[in-house]
Amino acid sequence: MASASRSRRKPSGDCIFASRPRPVGTHGKYKEAPDKHVNIIYDRRIVRGNTFGQLVVPTTAQADPAEIQRQQEIKRKAIAIKRAQEQCRAKTPEALQGRKHIDVQTDLYLEELSNIIVATDIESQTDAFLDRPASPLFIPAKLFDFDREVQPVLEVLVGKTIEQSLLEVMEEEELACLMAQQRAFHELRNIHLAEVQHLQEKERRHREEKERRIAQQEEVLEKERETAEKIAARAYTKQDLADLVPAAFTSLRSNGYFDDPVETDVETDFLPWLMDEVNSKLERRFTARQLLDNIIHDVAQKRLEQFKEPET
Amino acid sequence: MSRDTGAGPDPGRAPVAFGLRAVPRLFEELQQPGSGSRRRALASLCGLMLDPERLHQTVRGGFLEQLKVLLKDEDPSVRGETCKLLHLLSGHSVGREALLSSSLLPPLSQLLDDQSSSCRTNVHRVLNRLTLLPAGADALLSLVPKLMLKLKEEEEEEEVQVLLLSTLSCVSRLDALPALSSDGVSLVGHKLSHRSPNVRREAAAAMMALSVPEDGKRQVCEKAVLPVVVGLLQEEDVEIQANAAGVIMYTVIITAGKQQCLDLDVVPVLLRLLSNQRREEDEEAQRRRRRKALVVYTLRALTSLAEAPDGRRLLLEQLPLLERQSEATEEDQDIQRAAQTLVRAVTWTP
């Protein structure tokens, strides 16, 4: 249910009319012939003069009962027509069970409907602490006493100067106070910070020392363990190897890798001597046989020669 | 109270409007390009800023952005006056916060290289005041390399060096790593032997802040700064002594530091400082408060040195003196606790 706005706005902010204003013409509705554009003053529809007399009910109005009845009838008819019109006008149906109708603005831009009118207050006032300009000296016919007159001026001057200087001194004091407070804070902070760092350092050193000692200890343990292992390994290997040598010898001997000294002896000494002896004996025999062969040959030769000689 | 003095007789200042219109009107005048009128307007503004109400109005009204243009003006006196204005602004906490939240820091830091020395001095003053806020120190962390470069230049005057070192020490307390990475230890160590005691004091404070992280301690040992620091222990000024003791306290936490300090024979010096303290018991409260830092730093340094065997041997001889320190008559809780820790450390057996 939005209210249609009649006045549109130009971009510059001025309003434009839906219908431009025109001077009232006298055309139209009434039976009289339309005149030219008449001055509004001479228009018969406008009341001139005192209008109070028209509001007073004329004394003869009560006389006519038919008139009153007619008016009452008119009123009743008007009410009946209005009621009929209202009933004919389509209303929105009632809300369903559990729902409620709400009024909603469906225009492009929502309007805020409120009865409160936005108002701002602006006030202006003269400075509260203005100096009151000195009142002009009023010198009636009396003598002018300078000392008495100058006193209030002097008081103001001196008072203001002292106030200002007090302000400045307080400012400097404030700054000095701030710096002193900072300094005290920093001293305390330094003290505690130094303690904290010192303890941290001590802690770090202790921790490092502990770690170093632990590492050392571990090294020692490691070395001991290694030594024990080495000893065990050595004992075991010794035991193992103790058997090794005879076994090796036995196997070598059984494989014939070893020289039997008797055999060697026999081989190296006896047999060559034997061979030599055999050789020499055989040589002697051979020599003997050869000699014998030679003798036989010689004998045979001689016999042959002897044989041959007698023949000749 | 309104401080609307019309600056009639002073031709160096612009006329000041009445009431609340003073500051806005002066800022409007500042926007005009003439340098003479700008100077006058700035002078009047400096006068006005002494009033906290006006200062509040300036800060809240967001006029600070206009000052950015002025910081780049050609006239050096305009720049100097703007810096003075910022210096006055940073005297108040609202001013400091506004300075931080506006983007005035980059142009301000460019002015560190300005030709006029008064401009540079004022910039240093502003930066120093900014460190009163922890957020300020945070914002200045990015400026640290540039400040270290400034430290290298020798011809700066004493006040600038003091301010610079003080700013550096505040920032390094927050985070010392940027300063350390820009070779801070050697630069600050150089300043430790400056002729002016103020510079020495601030340099020792900066060195203490630099030696807090581990890297700093190592650099302090490597760069042979410790002899100078031990020399500072024997000075007159309590603050210098306290700062030097602080440097030693932090450095002896690492083993190399312990070794160097024992080589330099620092234990008798520290013990002498402690016994001085005992003797001058009846000082007023403020001086005792300042000595308190010195005493506690010394005790902590001795505690660390007691971890080394040589140090412990030396301290065992002095055990009665130390035990006297930790008596219940000592009023200050911190000193008592520190002395007890020291005694415990000296008499510790594994």
XYZ file of C-alpha atoms in Angstrom:
662
model
C 0.000 0.000 0.000
C 2.269 2.689 -1.128
C 1.156 6.230 -1.491
C 1.787 7.460 -4.987
C 3.915 10.556 -4.865
C 2.563 13.270 -7.003
C 5.553 15.495 -7.211
C 8.505 14.167 -9.096
C 11.939 15.616 -8.576
C 14.199 16.904 -11.265
C 17.885 15.957 -10.849
C 18.684 19.450 -9.677
C 16.295 19.013 -6.810
C 13.504 21.246 -7.935
C 10.017 19.904 -8.100
C 8.022 19.774 -11.254
C 4.306 19.812 -11.266
C 2.108 17.107 -12.471
C -0.133 19.817 -13.733
C 1.174 23.287 -14.236
C -0.585 26.122 -12.495
C -3.012 28.015 -14.673
C -5.112 31.030 -14.017
C -8.582 30.067 -13.169
C -10.808 30.279 -16.194
C -14.527 30.744 -16.183
C -15.328 28.036 -18.698
C -17.381 25.109 -18.362
C -19.454 23.811 -15.625
C -22.091 26.433 -15.213
C -24.829 27.510 -17.538
C -23.554 30.953 -18.124
C -21.682 31.606 -21.312
C -17.922 31.513 -20.882
C -16.466 34.918 -20.586
C -12.974 35.865 -21.465
C -10.381 35.533 -18.745
C -11.751 37.759 -16.111
C -9.919 39.325 -13.294
C -10.305 37.156 -10.272
C -11.701 40.042 -8.314
C -14.728 40.333 -10.498
C -15.402 36.596 -10.434
C -18.882 35.870 -9.165
C -17.818 32.735 -7.390
C -15.613 34.578 -5.004
C -17.049 36.073 -1.916
C -16.091 39.574 -1.151
C -16.608 41.498 1.962
C -17.534 40.359 5.390
C -18.195 36.669 5.509
C -19.287 36.400 9.115
C -22.901 36.937 8.237
C -22.978 33.758 6.219
C -22.033 31.522 9.108
C -24.899 32.584 11.301
C -27.798 30.186 11.023
C -30.766 32.094 9.590
C -33.566 32.303 12.129
C -36.085 31.027 9.685
C -34.306 27.695 9.193
C -36.189 25.878 11.885
C -39.544 26.503 10.277
C -39.446 23.909 7.553
C -39.862 20.320 8.854
C -39.950 18.913 5.354
C -36.649 20.561 4.688
C -35.226 18.949 7.809
C -36.584 15.571 6.896
C -35.173 15.850 3.430
C -31.780 16.686 4.830
C -31.892 13.791 7.226
C -32.854 11.486 4.394
C -29.975 12.756 2.345
C -27.644 12.098 5.216
C -28.943 8.573 5.709
C -28.650 7.817 2.048
C -25.102 9.075 2.009
C -24.173 6.824 4.877
C -25.887 3.858 3.241
C -24.104 4.497 -0.042
C -20.797 4.757 1.735
C -21.353 1.531 3.599
C -22.399 -0.242 0.443
C -19.325 1.036 -1.307
C -17.115 -0.181 1.455
C -18.646 -3.596 1.308
C -18.287 -3.809 -2.419
C -14.684 -2.816 -2.392
C -12.574 -5.925 -2.449
C -10.717 -6.453 0.706
C -7.874 -8.743 1.221
C -8.937 -12.091 2.610
C -8.317 -12.818 6.229
C -5.078 -14.422 7.173
C -4.918 -18.165 7.305
C -4.499 -20.026 10.531
C -1.110 -19.245 11.977
C -0.263 -16.388 9.598
C -0.557 -12.695 9.899
C -0.807 -9.935 7.297
C 1.722 -7.125 7.479
C 1.839 -3.871 5.595
C 4.751 -3.757 3.211
C 6.043 -0.980 1.034
C 6.612 -2.242 -2.459
C 8.015 0.883 -4.008
C 11.516 1.060 -5.374
C 12.690 3.110 -2.467
C 11.396 2.460 1.012
C 9.961 5.346 2.892
C 10.425 5.625 6.541
C 7.040 6.214 8.113
C 7.322 7.819 11.432
C 5.691 10.528 13.358
C 8.928 11.811 14.705
C 10.258 14.713 12.773
C 14.036 14.891 12.531
C 15.213 18.102 14.065
C 18.717 19.359 14.854
C 19.585 21.969 17.363
C 22.165 24.543 16.637
C 23.031 27.129 19.109
C 25.583 29.767 19.268
C 26.771 31.710 22.181
C 29.491 34.087 22.909
C 32.719 32.781 24.437
C 32.152 32.046 28.082
C 35.387 33.516 29.286
C 35.435 36.703 27.391
C 37.212 39.520 28.950
C 34.817 42.131 29.836
C 36.169 45.205 28.173
C 37.194 47.723 30.742
C 34.515 50.169 31.482
C 35.496 53.655 30.466
C 36.673 55.779 33.217
C 33.991 57.994 34.427
C 35.422 61.221 35.536
C 32.867 63.423 37.035
C 34.063 66.608 38.527
C 36.277 64.706 41.032
C 40.062 64.335 41.045
C 41.520 61.280 39.406
C 43.320 58.967 41.794
C 45.653 56.906 39.680
C 46.627 54.394 42.323
C 43.093 53.525 43.152
C 42.003 53.223 39.568
C 44.920 51.196 38.384
C 44.563 48.583 41.096
C 41.971 46.356 39.455
C 43.816 46.489 36.154
C 47.035 45.586 37.877
C 45.400 42.728 39.725
C 44.106 41.269 36.525
C 47.430 41.640 34.764
C 49.477 40.176 37.539
C 47.007 37.411 38.155
C 46.933 36.408 34.527
C 50.692 36.470 34.235
C 51.126 34.352 37.297
C 48.496 31.916 36.109
C 50.199 31.565 32.773
C 53.591 31.070 34.308
C 52.166 28.520 36.722
C 50.745 26.652 33.764
C 54.068 26.626 32.006
C 55.890 25.499 35.110
C 53.365 22.749 35.618
C 53.878 21.609 32.053
C 57.592 21.357 32.553
C 57.085 19.609 35.824
C 54.755 17.165 34.177
C 57.358 16.362 31.580
C 60.045 16.005 34.210
C 57.784 13.773 36.268
C 57.098 11.631 33.241
C 60.779 11.268 32.537
C 61.594 10.473 36.146
C 58.913 7.838 36.229
C 60.221 6.351 33.026
C 63.701 6.331 34.442
C 62.618 4.593 37.628
C 60.711 2.053 35.615
C 63.680 1.411 33.394
C 65.979 0.959 36.346
C 63.694 -1.607 37.863
C 63.274 -3.276 34.538
C 67.017 -3.379 34.007
C 67.567 -4.950 37.370
C 65.043 -7.652 36.853
C 66.016 -8.187 33.256
C 69.614 -8.626 34.275
C 68.622 -11.176 36.871
C 66.466 -13.020 34.379
C 69.243 -13.097 31.821
C 71.765 -14.157 34.383
C 69.588 -16.998 35.536
C 68.914 -17.969 31.958
C 72.611 -18.010 31.246
C 73.297 -20.023 34.362
C 70.591 -22.458 33.412
C 72.009 -22.732 29.934
C 75.495 -23.335 31.231
C 74.343 -25.937 33.699
C 72.351 -27.655 31.058
C 75.264 -27.662 28.656
C 77.583 -28.920 31.339
C 75.172 -31.669 32.214
C 74.818 -32.633 28.623
C 78.543 -32.673 28.158
C 79.002 -34.853 31.203
C 76.286 -37.190 30.068
C 77.873 -37.396 26.648
C 81.220 -38.140 28.219
C 79.721 -40.832 30.366
C 78.050 -42.364 27.424
C 81.309 -42.382 25.560
C 82.998 -44.203 28.383
C 80.250 -46.752 28.529
C 80.442 -47.200 24.826
C 84.154 -47.775 24.972
C 83.786 -50.312 27.754
C 81.194 -52.158 25.834
C 83.368 -52.209 22.784
C 86.303 -53.469 24.757
C 84.243 -56.233 26.297
C 83.018 -57.229 22.912
C 86.513 -57.268 21.541
C 87.719 -59.458 24.344
C 84.874 -61.860 23.906
C 85.459 -61.947 20.197
C 89.125 -62.576 20.680
C 88.528 -65.421 23.140
C 86.055 -67.016 20.852
C 88.240 -66.738 17.841
C 91.174 -68.082 19.764
C 89.158 -71.044 20.747
C 88.036 -71.515 17.252
C 91.436 -71.093 15.801
C 93.059 -73.457 18.297
C 91.498 -76.322 16.474
C 92.236 -74.830 13.191
C 95.932 -75.461 13.061
C 95.991 -79.219 13.750
C 93.057 -79.681 11.487
C 94.815 -77.799 8.778
C 97.941 -79.775 9.263
C 96.023 -82.990 9.221
C 94.230 -82.152 6.079
C 97.371 -80.937 4.392
C 99.208 -83.993 5.419
C 96.409 -86.156 4.285
C 96.393 -84.405 0.970
C 100.043 -85.002 0.592
C 101.167 -81.455 0.724
C 103.747 -82.187 3.304
C 107.052 -83.742 2.487
C 107.920 -86.816 4.493
C 111.502 -86.175 5.487
C 112.475 -89.782 5.160
C 110.976 -89.850 1.769
C 112.657 -86.605 0.898
C 115.840 -87.879 2.212
C 115.466 -90.990 0.275
C 114.556 -89.082 -2.778
C 117.205 -86.514 -2.589
C 120.099 -88.504 -1.291
C 119.589 -92.118 -1.589
C 118.126 -92.497 -4.933
C 120.599 -90.374 -6.878
C 123.406 -92.228 -5.157
C 121.704 -95.401 -6.006
C 121.282 -94.329 -9.548
C 124.812 -93.183 -9.673
C 126.005 -96.420 -8.313
C 123.764 -98.272 -10.670
C 124.960 -96.079 -13.453
C 128.537 -96.666 -12.584
C 128.050 -100.362 -12.197
C 126.236 -100.508 -15.458
C 128.906 -98.427 -17.042
C 131.530 -100.738 -15.753
C 129.599 -103.626 -17.100
C 129.137 -101.820 -20.327
C 132.713 -100.947 -20.411
C 133.530 -104.465 -19.559
C 131.234 -105.697 -22.279
C 132.638 -103.278 -24.698
C 136.062 -104.302 -23.804
C 135.006 -107.820 -24.238
C 133.434 -106.880 -27.517
C 136.625 -105.208 -28.515
C 138.627 -108.181 -27.449
C 136.343 -110.463 -29.327
C 136.453 -108.178 -32.295
C 140.200 -108.039 -32.063
C 140.440 -111.707 -31.687
C 138.067 -112.185 -34.530
C 140.075 -109.795 -36.617
C 143.272 -111.467 -35.801
C 141.877 -114.844 -36.533
C 140.526 -113.418 -39.686
C 143.876 -112.062 -40.529
C 145.482 -115.234 -39.464
C 143.069 -117.050 -41.521
C 143.654 -114.885 -44.445
C 147.392 -115.058 -44.173
C 147.915 -118.659 -44.450
C 145.917 -118.618 -47.537
C 148.285 -116.399 -49.204
C 41.022 31.872 31.106
C 41.691 33.097 27.670
C 44.994 34.352 26.587
C 44.029 36.465 23.662
C 46.668 39.082 23.764
C 46.565 41.016 20.562
C 50.178 41.169 19.481
C 50.025 44.787 18.509
C 53.470 46.189 19.280
C 55.354 43.129 18.047
C 55.829 43.360 14.271
C 57.331 39.896 14.115
C 54.014 38.279 14.934
C 50.769 38.134 13.056
C 47.714 39.631 14.721
C 45.712 37.125 16.677
C 41.974 36.851 16.318
C 39.694 36.782 19.295
C 38.589 33.702 21.188
C 38.205 30.438 19.417
C 38.884 31.956 16.025
C 42.540 32.576 16.812
C 43.980 29.268 15.789
C 41.885 28.591 12.680
C 42.547 32.036 11.334
C 46.281 31.750 11.848
C 46.268 28.462 10.036
C 44.404 30.038 7.157
C 47.087 32.645 7.000
C 49.689 29.938 6.922
C 48.278 28.586 3.726
C 49.175 31.713 1.821
C 52.501 31.377 0.051
C 54.308 34.483 1.323
C 57.157 33.444 3.605
C 57.167 36.611 5.689
C 53.514 36.262 6.636
C 54.087 32.585 7.307
C 56.887 33.361 9.677
C 54.803 35.865 11.555
C 51.850 33.514 11.765
C 54.123 30.773 13.043
C 55.585 33.071 15.680
C 52.097 33.923 16.930
C 51.154 30.272 16.930
C 54.184 29.424 19.015
C 53.051 32.007 21.475
C 49.548 30.615 21.502
C 50.576 27.021 21.942
C 51.704 27.678 25.459
C 48.043 27.676 26.384
C 46.837 24.095 26.748
C 43.331 24.989 25.581
C 44.652 26.299 22.280
C 46.896 23.337 21.927
C 43.985 21.029 22.441
C 42.008 22.924 19.841
C 44.856 22.700 17.355
C 45.270 19.019 17.852
C 41.618 18.171 17.768
C 40.849 20.404 14.837
C 43.166 18.428 12.619
C 45.331 21.370 11.612
C 48.469 19.316 11.773
C 48.231 18.131 8.192
C 48.750 21.687 7.009
C 52.078 21.755 8.754
C 53.328 19.131 6.363
C 53.462 21.704 3.562
C 55.345 24.087 5.796
C 57.985 21.525 6.587
C 59.001 21.526 2.940
C 59.120 25.311 2.617
C 62.228 26.866 1.043
C 62.788 29.388 3.782
C 64.850 27.771 6.539
C 63.455 30.029 9.252
C 59.929 28.868 8.371
C 61.055 25.294 8.727
C 62.760 26.080 11.995
C 59.687 27.784 13.390
C 57.513 24.861 12.349
C 59.832 22.525 14.178
C 59.672 24.736 17.237
C 55.907 24.586 17.022
C 56.042 20.809 16.869
C 58.388 20.847 19.824
C 55.801 22.758 21.839
C 53.111 20.391 20.668
C 55.047 17.359 21.749
C 55.247 18.695 25.258
C 51.761 17.413 25.870
C 50.529 13.882 25.624
C 47.676 14.714 23.222
C 50.153 16.507 21.027
C 52.478 13.537 20.965
C 49.692 11.164 20.107
C 48.426 13.445 17.368
C 51.924 13.781 15.977
C 52.231 10.040 15.811
C 48.887 9.431 14.224
C 49.351 12.118 11.608
C 51.846 11.372 8.874
C 54.275 14.093 9.867
C 57.116 11.788 10.794
C 58.563 11.130 7.311
C 58.929 14.829 6.346
C 60.228 15.519 9.824
C 62.849 12.863 9.502
C 63.906 14.319 6.168
C 64.596 17.557 7.976
C 67.293 15.770 9.948
C 69.606 16.504 7.029
C 68.587 20.135 6.834
C 71.201 22.816 6.441
C 70.174 25.095 9.264
C 71.394 23.739 12.552
C 68.597 25.223 14.641
C 66.132 23.291 12.504
C 68.055 20.097 13.103
C 68.250 20.765 16.825
C 64.527 21.284 17.042
C 63.850 18.111 15.090
C 66.016 16.230 17.558
C 64.120 17.781 20.446
C 60.824 16.688 18.927
C 62.074 13.147 18.397
C 63.382 12.997 21.923
C 60.053 14.031 23.352
C 58.291 11.504 21.181
C 60.152 8.715 22.919
C 58.224 9.477 26.095
C 55.388 7.519 24.514
C 56.035 3.819 23.956
C 54.167 4.082 20.680
C 56.527 6.890 19.795
C 59.567 4.749 20.431
C 57.954 2.112 18.268
C 57.467 4.535 15.401
C 61.035 5.722 15.664
C 62.416 2.208 15.233
C 62.410 2.627 11.490
C 64.437 5.815 11.834
C 67.259 4.164 13.722
C 69.648 3.603 10.794
C 69.387 7.271 9.888
C 70.031 8.304 13.463
C 73.091 6.098 13.574
C 74.396 7.882 10.480
C 73.887 11.168 12.281
C 75.842 9.824 15.191
C 78.814 9.249 12.954
C 79.064 12.911 12.038
C 81.355 14.606 14.440
C 80.543 18.275 14.024
C 77.210 18.185 15.746
C 77.033 20.211 18.888
C 76.779 18.738 22.300
C 73.073 19.225 22.819
C 72.238 17.482 19.590
C 74.473 14.560 20.516
C 72.894 14.295 23.951
C 69.400 14.325 22.449
C 70.366 11.845 19.774
C 71.906 9.413 22.217
C 68.975 9.723 24.564
C 66.519 9.020 21.740
C 68.612 6.045 20.659
C 68.718 4.594 24.137
C 64.941 4.913 24.556
C 64.309 3.240 21.224
C 66.889 0.544 21.887
C 65.251 -0.294 25.175
C 62.229 -1.263 23.170
C 64.156 -3.225 20.567
C 67.898 -3.042 20.237
C 68.337 -5.040 17.078
C 68.104 -2.237 14.479
C 70.704 -0.223 16.324
C 72.964 -3.225 16.688
C 72.774 -4.088 13.040
C 73.795 -0.527 12.098
C 77.063 -0.958 13.976
C 75.744 0.726 17.058
C 78.234 -0.654 19.520
C 81.321 0.853 17.967
C 79.654 4.209 17.293
C 78.310 4.581 20.795
C 81.533 3.242 22.225
C 83.322 6.034 20.490
C 81.135 8.544 22.284
C 81.936 7.034 25.637
C 85.152 8.987 25.734
C 83.644 12.311 24.724
C 84.760 15.337 26.651
C 81.311 16.361 27.841
C 79.832 14.411 30.778
C 76.298 14.654 29.439
C 77.318 12.926 26.237
C 79.166 10.278 28.211
C 76.157 9.687 30.399
C 73.773 9.261 27.514
C 76.278 7.120 25.624
C 76.609 4.830 28.628
C 72.819 4.574 28.864
C 72.606 3.737 25.175
C 75.346 1.144 25.558
C 73.419 -0.434 28.413
C 70.342 -0.699 26.256
C 72.392 -2.150 23.413
C 73.967 -4.822 25.581
C 70.661 -6.378 26.551
C 70.325 -8.833 23.656
C 72.833 -11.620 23.279
C 74.275 -10.278 20.074
C 74.939 -6.957 21.742
C 76.845 -8.577 24.556
C 79.032 -10.425 22.128
C 79.733 -7.272 20.167
C 80.608 -5.385 23.334
C 83.164 -8.033 24.159
C 84.581 -8.140 20.670
C 84.886 -4.437 20.096
C 86.925 -3.903 23.250
C 84.521 -1.402 24.735
C 84.854 -2.768 28.228
C 88.072 -0.995 29.188
C 86.434 2.370 28.497
C 83.384 1.340 30.473
C 85.484 0.316 33.443
C 87.141 3.687 33.213
C 83.724 5.310 33.400
C 83.069 3.495 36.647
C 85.494 5.735 38.393
C 83.898 8.996 37.425
C 82.226 11.460 39.698
C 78.723 11.526 38.372
C 76.451 8.907 39.897
C 74.429 8.492 36.724
C 77.470 7.765 34.607
C 78.652 5.249 37.159
C 75.244 3.641 37.283
C 75.016 3.344 33.514
C 78.519 1.931 33.263
C 77.722 -0.590 35.993
C 74.641 -1.525 34.027
C 76.686 -2.231 30.916
C 79.008 -4.436 32.905
C 76.080 -6.164 34.556
C 74.683 -7.207 31.220
C 77.985 -8.090 29.615
C 79.249 -10.417 32.330
C 76.309 -12.673 31.815
C 78.112 -14.334 28.938
C 81.331 -16.169 29.594
C 83.470 -14.026 27.326
C 82.339 -10.972 29.219
C 83.250 -12.557 32.518
C 86.667 -13.379 31.235
C 87.347 -9.905 29.932
C 86.086 -8.223 33.066
C 88.185 -10.413 35.292
C 91.177 -9.670 33.140
C 90.475 -5.983 33.551
C 90.398 -6.469 37.290
C 86.980 -4.994 37.732
C 86.045 -6.717 40.974
C 87.929 -4.409 43.337
C 86.465 -1.369 41.597
C 82.938 -2.656 42.057
C 83.578 -3.537 45.662
C 84.903 -0.083 46.285
C 81.704 1.365 44.868
C 79.680 -0.737 47.250
C 81.647 0.343 50.258
C 81.273 3.951 49.194
C 77.585 3.441 49.338
C 77.753 2.099 52.845
C 79.697 5.083 53.997
C 77.373 7.682 52.614
C 74.242 6.384 54.216
C 72.861 9.643 55.418
C 72.172 11.288 52.110
C 68.852 12.669 51.183
C 66.224 10.427 49.711
C 66.658 11.500 46.126
C 70.353 10.910 45.936
C 69.913 7.616 47.644
C 67.374 6.679 45.034
C 69.862 7.458 42.331
C 72.536 5.489 44.092
C 70.149 2.602 44.431
C 70.402 1.806 40.764
C 74.180 1.898 40.970
C 74.254 -0.382 43.980
C 71.885 -2.946 42.561
C 73.635 -3.058 39.208
C 76.940 -3.551 40.971
C 75.525 -6.365 43.060
C 74.128 -8.101 40.019
C 77.388 -7.776 38.149
C 79.210 -9.307 41.099
C 76.678 -12.136 41.205
C 77.464 -13.002 37.619
C 81.173 -12.733 38.232
C 80.876 -15.094 41.166
C 80.048 -17.839 38.745
C 83.569 -17.783 37.420
C 86.183 -19.469 39.594
C 88.544 -16.494 39.707
C 85.763 -14.163 40.587
C 84.516 -16.414 43.296
C 87.940 -16.607 44.839
C 88.188 -12.844 44.996
C 84.735 -12.489 46.397
C 85.117 -15.154 49.041
C 87.751 -12.997 50.594
C 85.330 -10.142 50.762
C 82.454 -12.183 52.059
C 82.035 -10.371 55.412
C 81.549 -7.081 53.617
C 78.910 -8.584 51.424
C 77.118 -10.173 54.279
C 76.893 -6.860 55.961
C 75.103 -5.584 52.932
C 72.403 -8.171 53.170
C 71.570 -7.430 56.729
C 68.026 -6.767 57.670
C 68.816 -3.162 58.449
C 69.044 -2.333 54.790
C 65.827 -0.527 54.013
C 65.580 -1.110 50.363
C 64.052 -4.449 49.493
C 65.737 -4.695 46.136
C 69.199 -4.050 47.491
C 68.684 -6.577 50.227
C 67.469 -9.221 47.850
C 70.309 -8.594 45.426
C 72.867 -8.835 48.211
C 71.382 -12.094 49.426
C 71.532 -13.542 45.943
C 75.161 -12.520 45.745
C 76.032 -14.181 49.023
C 74.258 -17.311 47.949
C 76.113 -17.362 44.669
C 79.471 -16.885 46.304
C 78.973 -19.651 48.840
C 77.470 -22.130 46.416
C 79.091 -25.548 46.216
C 78.070 -28.193 43.710
